[in-house]
Coordinates of C-alpha atoms in Angstrom, one line a residue:
M918 CA 9.1 -35.4 60.2
L919 CA 9.4 -35.3 56.4
T920 CA 8.0 -32.6 54.2
L921 CA 5.8 -32.9 51.2
T922 CA 8.8 -32.7 48.9
D923 CA 10.4 -35.6 50.8
Y924 CA 7.3 -37.8 50.3
L925 CA 7.3 -37.0 46.6
I926 CA 11.0 -38.0 46.3
I927 CA 10.2 -41.3 48.1
S928 CA 7.1 -42.0 46.0
G929 CA 9.0 -41.1 42.8
Y930 CA 11.7 -43.6 43.7
F931 CA 9.2 -46.4 44.4
L932 CA 7.5 -45.6 41.1
V933 CA 10.7 -45.8 39.1
I934 CA 11.7 -49.1 40.6
L935 CA 8.2 -50.6 39.9
V936 CA 8.2 -49.3 36.3
V937 CA 11.7 -50.6 35.5
G938 CA 10.9 -54.0 37.1
T939 CA 7.6 -54.3 35.3
L940 CA 8.9 -53.3 31.8
T941 CA 11.8 -55.9 32.2
G942 CA 9.2 -58.7 32.3
R943 CA 7.7 -57.9 28.9
K944 CA 8.6 -60.4 26.1
Q945 CA 11.0 -62.1 28.4
E946 CA 12.6 -65.5 27.7
K947 CA 12.8 -68.1 30.5
E948 CA 16.6 -67.9 30.7
D949 CA 16.3 -64.1 31.1
F950 CA 13.9 -64.5 34.0
L951 CA 16.1 -67.2 35.7
I952 CA 19.6 -65.8 35.1
S953 CA 19.6 -62.8 32.7
G954 CA 20.4 -65.1 29.8
R955 CA 24.0 -65.4 31.1
K956 CA 24.9 -62.2 29.3
L957 CA 25.7 -59.6 32.0
T958 CA 28.2 -57.0 30.9
S959 CA 30.9 -55.4 33.1
L960 CA 28.6 -52.4 34.0
Q961 CA 25.6 -54.6 34.8
A962 CA 27.6 -57.1 36.8
T963 CA 29.5 -54.4 38.7
T964 CA 26.3 -52.6 39.7
T965 CA 24.4 -55.7 40.7
I966 CA 27.3 -57.2 42.7
F967 CA 28.1 -54.0 44.4
S968 CA 24.5 -53.0 45.2
S969 CA 23.5 -56.5 46.5
R970 CA 26.4 -56.4 48.9
I971 CA 25.7 -52.9 50.2
G972 CA 22.5 -53.8 52.1
A973 CA 21.4 -53.8 55.8
A974 CA 24.3 -56.1 56.8
I975 CA 26.8 -53.3 55.7
L976 CA 24.9 -50.0 56.2
L977 CA 23.2 -50.7 59.4
T978 CA 25.0 -53.7 61.0
Y979 CA 28.5 -52.5 60.3
T980 CA 27.7 -49.0 61.5
A981 CA 26.2 -50.5 64.6
L982 CA 29.4 -52.5 65.2
V983 CA 31.5 -49.4 64.8
Y984 CA 29.2 -47.7 67.2
I985 CA 29.7 -50.5 69.8
Y986 CA 33.3 -51.5 69.2
G987 CA 34.9 -48.5 67.5
M988 CA 37.7 -49.1 65.0
G989 CA 37.9 -52.7 66.1
A990 CA 34.8 -53.4 63.9
L991 CA 37.0 -52.7 60.8
W992 CA 38.3 -56.2 61.1
Y993 CA 35.1 -57.5 59.6
F994 CA 35.6 -55.3 56.6
V995 CA 39.3 -56.2 56.3
G996 CA 38.3 -59.9 56.3
S997 CA 35.6 -59.1 53.6
V998 CA 38.2 -57.5 51.3
F999 CA 40.6 -60.4 51.7
G1000 CA 37.7 -62.8 51.1
L1001 CA 36.7 -61.1 47.8
F1002 CA 40.3 -61.2 46.7
V1003 CA 40.4 -65.0 47.2
F1004 CA 37.0 -65.5 45.7
Y1005 CA 38.2 -63.8 42.5
F1006 CA 40.5 -66.8 41.8
F1007 CA 38.0 -69.4 42.9
G1008 CA 35.3 -67.7 40.8
L1009 CA 37.3 -68.0 37.6
K1010 CA 37.3 -71.8 38.0
V1011 CA 33.6 -71.9 39.0
K1012 CA 32.7 -69.7 36.0
K1013 CA 34.3 -72.1 33.6
I1014 CA 32.4 -75.1 35.0
A1015 CA 29.1 -73.3 35.4
D1016 CA 29.0 -72.2 31.8
K1017 CA 29.6 -75.7 30.6
Q1018 CA 27.2 -77.4 33.1
K1019 CA 24.6 -74.6 33.1
F1020 CA 24.6 -74.0 36.8
Y1021 CA 21.9 -71.7 38.2
T1022 CA 22.4 -71.8 42.0
M1023 CA 25.2 -72.4 44.5
P1024 CA 23.8 -75.9 45.4
D1025 CA 24.2 -76.9 41.8
F1026 CA 28.0 -76.9 42.5
F1027 CA 27.4 -79.4 45.4
F1028 CA 25.0 -81.6 43.4
F1029 CA 27.5 -81.9 40.5
F1030 CA 30.7 -82.5 42.5
K1031 CA 29.5 -84.1 45.7
G1032 CA 26.2 -85.8 45.0
R1033 CA 22.5 -85.4 45.7
F1034 CA 22.7 -85.6 49.5
A1035 CA 25.4 -82.9 49.7
G1036 CA 23.3 -80.8 47.3
Y1037 CA 20.2 -81.0 49.3
L1038 CA 22.0 -80.1 52.5
A1039 CA 23.6 -77.1 50.7
T1040 CA 20.1 -76.2 49.5
I1041 CA 18.8 -76.2 53.1
I1042 CA 21.6 -73.8 54.2
T1043 CA 21.2 -71.6 51.1
I1044 CA 17.5 -71.2 51.6
T1045 CA 18.0 -70.5 55.3
I1046 CA 20.8 -68.0 54.7
M1047 CA 18.9 -66.1 51.9
F1048 CA 15.6 -66.1 53.8
G1049 CA 17.5 -64.8 56.8
W1050 CA 19.0 -61.9 54.9
V1051 CA 15.6 -61.1 53.4
V1052 CA 14.2 -60.8 57.0
L1053 CA 17.1 -58.7 58.0
N1054 CA 16.7 -56.3 55.1
F1055 CA 13.0 -56.0 55.6
T1056 CA 13.6 -55.2 59.3
A1057 CA 16.2 -52.5 58.3
G1058 CA 13.9 -51.0 55.6
A1059 CA 11.0 -50.9 58.0
K1060 CA 13.0 -49.3 60.8
L1061 CA 14.1 -46.7 58.3
V1062 CA 10.6 -45.8 57.1
S1063 CA 9.2 -45.8 60.7
E1064 CA 12.0 -43.6 61.9
Y1065 CA 11.4 -40.9 59.3
T1066 CA 7.6 -41.1 58.9
P1067 CA 4.5 -41.5 61.0
I1068 CA 4.0 -45.0 59.5
S1069 CA 4.3 -47.7 62.1
Y1070 CA 7.0 -50.4 61.9
D1071 CA 4.5 -53.2 61.1
I1072 CA 3.0 -51.3 58.2
S1073 CA 6.5 -50.3 57.0
V1074 CA 7.5 -54.0 56.8
I1075 CA 4.4 -54.7 54.6
I1076 CA 5.1 -51.8 52.3
V1077 CA 8.8 -52.8 51.8
G1078 CA 7.9 -56.4 51.1
V1079 CA 5.0 -55.8 48.7
I1080 CA 6.9 -53.3 46.5
I1081 CA 9.9 -55.7 46.1
L1082 CA 7.5 -58.6 45.4
L1083 CA 5.7 -56.8 42.6
Y1084 CA 8.7 -56.1 40.4
L1085 CA 10.3 -59.5 41.2
L1086 CA 7.1 -61.3 40.0
A1087 CA 7.2 -59.3 36.8
G1088 CA 10.9 -59.5 35.8
G1089 CA 12.7 -62.1 37.9
F1090 CA 16.5 -62.0 37.9
D1091 CA 16.5 -59.6 35.0
A1092 CA 14.5 -57.1 37.1
V1093 CA 16.9 -57.5 40.0
V1094 CA 19.8 -56.6 37.7
K1095 CA 18.1 -53.6 36.1
T1096 CA 16.7 -52.2 39.3
D1097 CA 20.2 -52.6 40.8
I1098 CA 21.5 -50.1 38.3
V1099 CA 19.0 -47.5 39.6
Q1100 CA 19.7 -48.4 43.2
T1101 CA 23.5 -48.2 42.6
F1102 CA 23.0 -44.6 41.6
G1103 CA 21.2 -44.0 44.9
I1104 CA 24.1 -45.6 46.8
F1105 CA 26.5 -43.3 45.1
L1106 CA 24.4 -40.4 46.3
L1107 CA 24.8 -41.8 49.8
F1108 CA 28.6 -41.2 49.4
V1109 CA 27.8 -37.5 48.7
L1110 CA 25.6 -37.3 51.8
M1111 CA 28.1 -39.0 54.0
M1112 CA 31.0 -36.8 52.8
Y1113 CA 28.7 -33.8 53.3
L1114 CA 28.1 -34.9 56.9
L1115 CA 31.8 -35.5 57.5
T1116 CA 32.8 -32.1 56.2
T1117 CA 30.1 -30.1 57.9
T1118 CA 30.0 -31.7 61.4
S1119 CA 32.1 -30.1 64.1
T1120 CA 33.0 -33.6 65.3
K1121 CA 35.9 -35.2 63.4
P1122 CA 36.6 -39.0 63.6
N1123 CA 39.6 -39.9 65.7
L1124 CA 41.6 -42.5 63.8
V1125 CA 44.3 -44.1 65.8
F1126 CA 45.9 -47.2 64.4
M1127 CA 46.3 -49.0 67.7
D1128 CA 42.5 -48.7 68.3
L1129 CA 42.2 -51.5 65.8
F1130 CA 43.5 -53.8 68.6
S1131 CA 41.4 -52.2 71.4
I1132 CA 39.0 -55.1 71.4
P1133 CA 39.7 -58.7 72.6
A1134 CA 41.8 -60.9 70.3
M1135 CA 38.9 -63.5 70.0
Q1136 CA 36.6 -60.7 68.7
I1137 CA 39.2 -59.6 66.2
I1138 CA 39.5 -63.2 64.9
S1139 CA 35.7 -63.6 64.8
F1140 CA 35.2 -60.4 62.8
F1141 CA 38.0 -61.2 60.4
L1142 CA 36.9 -64.9 59.8
A1143 CA 33.2 -63.8 59.3
G1144 CA 34.2 -61.3 56.7
F1145 CA 36.7 -63.6 55.0
F1146 CA 34.6 -66.6 54.4
I1147 CA 31.3 -64.9 53.5
P1148 CA 32.1 -64.4 49.7
M1149 CA 32.9 -68.1 49.3
A1150 CA 29.4 -69.1 50.4
S1151 CA 27.2 -66.1 49.2
P1152 CA 24.6 -67.7 46.9
E1153 CA 23.7 -64.4 45.3
L1154 CA 27.4 -63.8 44.4
W1155 CA 27.7 -67.2 42.8
Q1156 CA 24.5 -66.6 40.8
R1157 CA 26.0 -63.4 39.4
V1158 CA 29.2 -65.3 38.5
Y1159 CA 27.0 -67.7 36.5
A1160 CA 25.1 -64.8 34.8
I1161 CA 28.2 -62.8 33.7
K1162 CA 28.8 -63.0 29.9
N1163 CA 32.5 -64.1 30.0
K1164 CA 35.7 -64.2 32.1
Q1165 CA 36.7 -60.7 30.9
H1166 CA 33.5 -59.2 32.2
F1167 CA 33.9 -61.2 35.4
R1168 CA 37.4 -59.9 36.1
R1169 CA 36.3 -56.3 35.6
S1170 CA 33.2 -56.5 37.6
I1171 CA 34.8 -58.2 40.6
F1172 CA 37.7 -55.7 40.6
L1173 CA 35.5 -52.6 40.3
S1174 CA 32.8 -53.8 42.8
S1175 CA 35.6 -54.6 45.3
I1176 CA 37.1 -51.1 45.0
F1177 CA 33.7 -49.5 45.6
Y1178 CA 33.1 -51.9 48.5
I1179 CA 36.4 -50.8 50.2
I1180 CA 35.5 -47.1 49.8
V1181 CA 32.1 -47.7 51.4
G1182 CA 33.6 -49.6 54.3
F1183 CA 36.1 -46.8 55.1
I1184 CA 33.5 -44.0 54.8
L1185 CA 31.0 -45.9 57.0
L1186 CA 33.8 -46.3 59.6
L1187 CA 34.2 -42.6 59.7
I1188 CA 30.5 -42.0 59.9
G1189 CA 30.0 -44.5 62.7
L1190 CA 32.8 -42.9 64.8
V1191 CA 31.2 -39.4 64.3
I1192 CA 27.8 -40.7 65.3
K1193 CA 29.2 -42.5 68.3
A1194 CA 30.9 -39.2 69.5
D1195 CA 28.0 -36.9 68.7
I1196 CA 25.0 -39.0 69.8
P1197 CA 26.0 -41.4 72.6
D1198 CA 23.5 -43.7 74.3
I1199 CA 21.3 -44.5 71.3
E1200 CA 20.2 -47.9 70.0
A1201 CA 23.1 -49.4 68.0
D1202 CA 20.8 -51.1 65.4
T1203 CA 19.6 -47.7 64.1
S1204 CA 22.6 -45.6 64.8
L1205 CA 23.1 -44.7 61.1
I1206 CA 19.4 -43.9 60.6
V1207 CA 19.2 -41.8 63.8
G1208 CA 22.6 -40.2 63.0
F1209 CA 21.4 -39.1 59.6
S1210 CA 18.1 -37.8 60.9
R1211 CA 19.8 -35.7 63.6
L1212 CA 22.9 -34.5 61.9
L1213 CA 21.8 -33.8 58.4
P1214 CA 19.8 -30.7 57.5
V1215 CA 16.0 -31.2 57.4
G1216 CA 15.9 -30.6 53.6
L1217 CA 18.1 -33.7 53.0
A1218 CA 15.9 -36.1 55.1
G1219 CA 13.8 -37.4 52.3
L1220 CA 16.9 -37.9 50.1
S1221 CA 18.6 -39.9 52.8
V1222 CA 15.5 -42.1 53.2
V1223 CA 15.5 -42.9 49.5
I1224 CA 19.2 -43.6 49.4
I1225 CA 19.4 -45.9 52.4
Y1226 CA 16.2 -47.7 51.4
S1227 CA 17.6 -48.2 47.9
S1228 CA 20.6 -49.9 49.5
V1229 CA 18.4 -52.1 51.6
S1230 CA 16.0 -53.1 48.8
S1231 CA 18.8 -53.8 46.3
S1232 CA 19.9 -56.5 48.7
A1233 CA 16.4 -57.7 49.8
D1234 CA 15.3 -58.4 46.2
T1235 CA 18.5 -60.2 45.5
Y1236 CA 18.1 -62.5 48.5
M1237 CA 14.4 -63.1 47.9
F1238 CA 15.0 -64.2 44.3
T1239 CA 18.0 -66.4 45.2
A1240 CA 16.0 -68.0 48.0
A1241 CA 13.1 -68.7 45.6
A1242 CA 15.4 -70.0 42.9
S1243 CA 16.9 -72.5 45.4
V1244 CA 13.5 -73.6 46.6
T1245 CA 12.3 -74.1 43.0
Q1246 CA 15.3 -75.4 41.2
D1247 CA 17.3 -77.1 43.9
F1248 CA 14.4 -78.7 45.7
M1249 CA 11.2 -78.8 43.8
E1250 CA 12.6 -79.5 40.3
K1251 CA 15.2 -82.0 41.4
T1252 CA 12.7 -83.9 43.5
G1253 CA 10.2 -83.9 40.6
L1254 CA 7.6 -81.7 42.4
T1255 CA 7.7 -79.3 39.5
K1256 CA 8.6 -79.7 35.8
K1257 CA 11.3 -77.7 34.0
G1258 CA 8.8 -76.0 31.8
D1259 CA 6.9 -74.7 34.9
L1260 CA 9.9 -73.1 36.6
R1261 CA 8.9 -69.5 36.1
K1262 CA 5.4 -70.1 37.4
T1263 CA 6.6 -72.2 40.4
M1264 CA 9.2 -69.6 41.2
R1265 CA 6.6 -66.9 41.3
Y1266 CA 4.5 -68.9 43.7
S1267 CA 7.7 -69.5 45.8
M1268 CA 8.4 -65.8 46.0
V1269 CA 4.9 -65.0 47.2
V1270 CA 5.1 -67.6 50.0
L1271 CA 8.6 -66.5 51.0
M1272 CA 7.5 -62.9 51.0
I1273 CA 4.6 -63.6 53.3
L1274 CA 6.9 -65.6 55.6
G1275 CA 9.5 -62.9 55.4
I1276 CA 7.1 -60.2 56.4
G1277 CA 5.8 -62.3 59.3
M1278 CA 9.3 -63.0 60.6
S1279 CA 10.3 -59.4 60.3
L1280 CA 7.4 -58.5 62.6
I1281 CA 8.8 -60.9 65.2
L1282 CA 12.6 -60.5 64.9
R1283 CA 13.6 -56.9 65.2
D1284 CA 17.2 -57.0 66.4
I1285 CA 19.4 -56.4 63.4
V1286 CA 22.8 -57.1 65.0
D1287 CA 21.9 -60.4 66.6
A1288 CA 20.2 -61.6 63.4
T1289 CA 23.3 -60.7 61.4
F1290 CA 25.7 -62.7 63.6
F1291 CA 23.4 -65.7 63.3
F1292 CA 23.2 -65.8 59.5
V1293 CA 26.8 -64.6 59.1
S1294 CA 28.0 -67.6 61.2
L1295 CA 25.9 -70.0 59.0
T1296 CA 27.3 -68.4 55.8
M1297 CA 30.9 -68.3 56.7
S1298 CA 31.0 -71.9 58.0
L1299 CA 29.7 -73.1 54.6
G1300 CA 32.3 -70.8 53.0
F1301 CA 35.0 -72.5 55.0
L1302 CA 33.9 -75.8 53.5
V1303 CA 33.9 -74.4 50.0
L1304 CA 37.5 -73.2 50.5
V1305 CA 38.5 -76.7 51.7
I1306 CA 36.9 -78.3 48.6
W1307 CA 38.7 -75.8 46.4
I1308 CA 42.1 -76.5 48.0
Y1309 CA 41.5 -80.3 48.2
P1310 CA 38.9 -81.3 45.6
K1311 CA 39.2 -85.0 46.3
I1312 CA 37.8 -84.6 49.8
N1313 CA 35.4 -87.5 50.4
R1314 CA 31.6 -87.0 50.3
H1315 CA 31.2 -88.2 53.9
S1316 CA 33.3 -85.3 55.1
V1317 CA 31.4 -82.8 53.0
N1318 CA 28.0 -84.1 54.1
L1319 CA 28.9 -84.3 57.8
S1320 CA 30.5 -80.9 57.6
I1321 CA 27.4 -79.2 56.2
F1322 CA 25.3 -80.9 58.8
A1323 CA 27.6 -79.9 61.5
C1324 CA 27.4 -76.3 60.2
L1325 CA 23.7 -76.3 61.0
I1326 CA 24.2 -77.8 64.5
G1327 CA 27.2 -75.6 65.3
V1328 CA 25.0 -72.5 64.7
I1329 CA 21.6 -73.4 65.9
I1330 CA 22.5 -75.2 69.2
P1331 CA 25.0 -72.6 70.5
A1332 CA 22.6 -69.8 69.5
S1333 CA 19.9 -71.5 71.6
V1334 CA 22.1 -72.4 74.6
V1335 CA 24.8 -69.7 74.8
G1336 CA 23.1 -66.9 72.9
I1337 CA 23.8 -65.0 69.7
S1338 CA 27.0 -63.0 69.6
E1339 CA 30.3 -62.8 67.6
V1340 CA 31.4 -65.9 69.4
L1341 CA 28.9 -67.9 67.3
V1342 CA 31.4 -67.6 64.4
Q1343 CA 33.9 -69.6 66.4
Y1344 CA 31.4 -72.3 67.2
A1345 CA 30.4 -72.6 63.6
I1346 CA 34.0 -73.0 62.4
G1347 CA 34.7 -75.5 65.1
F1348 CA 31.7 -77.7 64.3
C1349 CA 32.5 -77.5 60.6
I1350 CA 36.0 -78.8 61.2
G1351 CA 34.7 -81.5 63.5
G1352 CA 32.4 -82.7 60.7
L1353 CA 35.2 -82.9 58.2
L1354 CA 37.4 -84.9 60.6
L1355 CA 34.5 -87.3 61.4
G1356 CA 33.9 -87.8 57.7
F1357 CA 37.5 -88.9 57.2
V1358 CA 37.0 -91.6 59.9
V1359 CA 33.7 -92.7 58.4
N1360 CA 35.3 -92.9 54.9
L1361 CA 38.0 -95.3 56.3
I1362 CA 35.2 -97.6 57.4
K1363 CA 33.0 -97.2 54.4
P1364 CA 34.5 -95.4 51.4
A1365 CA 32.3 -92.9 49.7
K1366 CA 31.3 -92.8 46.0
K1367 CA 33.8 -91.1 43.7
D1368 CA 33.2 -87.5 42.4
N1369 CA 32.5 -86.4 38.9
Q1370 CA 35.7 -84.5 38.2
P1371 CA 38.3 -82.4 40.0
L1372 CA 37.6 -78.7 40.4

């Protein structure tokens, strides 16, 4: 149970986030609300990229994978690091085109290069992915609050959602960026807590190189591919590329955020191994939360809640805004359901609706690991297609359209029939490749319309 001081720390954190988000919205231009005026500096971009990536998918899911698979889970992180490295070169090209064409969302890329149909299909996947990560982070935040406090899981979900919604409505993307700076400070404090735990616990992590290969080869491939392709199709990362001031700031922010990301991954591996050895037979989903609550001194409980929650909320607000932006700009504006001048108002309505749906889904879906595999599979299959387009820009539109459609089928049907696990990644890639090949055949029969320009 938390002490009065712990509750004051938590309340103080919530208050700071709300004040920062609300003040951001004062005298704000439309472009600031939508994409921070495309003027993010290296510091702002580094903190918002880093903090948005260190959410439930990394803190809780990755620790859960370590708890289940040991060092074999590191392959997911190895893949992620390689993926960020590749994305750096791809992002430089996307940044140049996005500045010229005024892109706001990832589907804008598909609308511009591969036509409206591909754009709308990419919009469906983007909204699904981002909404899924919102639900995942709400679930993680609620489990955190309910683990440390007498507040029930259901009430915790509502508290997490409402606080995020309030500052998003006030400041939009600008509020996401500015609150990410506060939340990044909290994440760095997490390093301190984890290092304290590693140095004070009597159990030391047992690192044996060959343990990396202790899991089946297909699991290694699934973990690596999932990590590798995710950056290529992370709508929130694309949005930050668009918002960065210039290429110089882009280079710095990607490099620095990647370094921090690697450090977090290694420390989490050590923490997961310690928790697995010290506290066997607990639920993997909440192994990090339970591990902190049992292994840290009581006086640090409130601080650990704030730190982990700051990581979760820094991702949840990002995904919520990105999902609302795609609903508003990629669907409603392009279909004429809303006018360009009403974008801010429409986006606020979208955020309210998505928030209500997100809270509702979080009350139903409570398994973090399964949910992560589902949305990771969907993300990385689209990432595979993006990589193909980058390598071979002249790929015909039939192949692109059928591949995106196959991505959806290749995740939803196997998940329903076979179940959700790391194998879903392989199904997703297989269907995506099948869609590409089928598109080549269709293009021979009926050639597709030519694209705007090569990437």
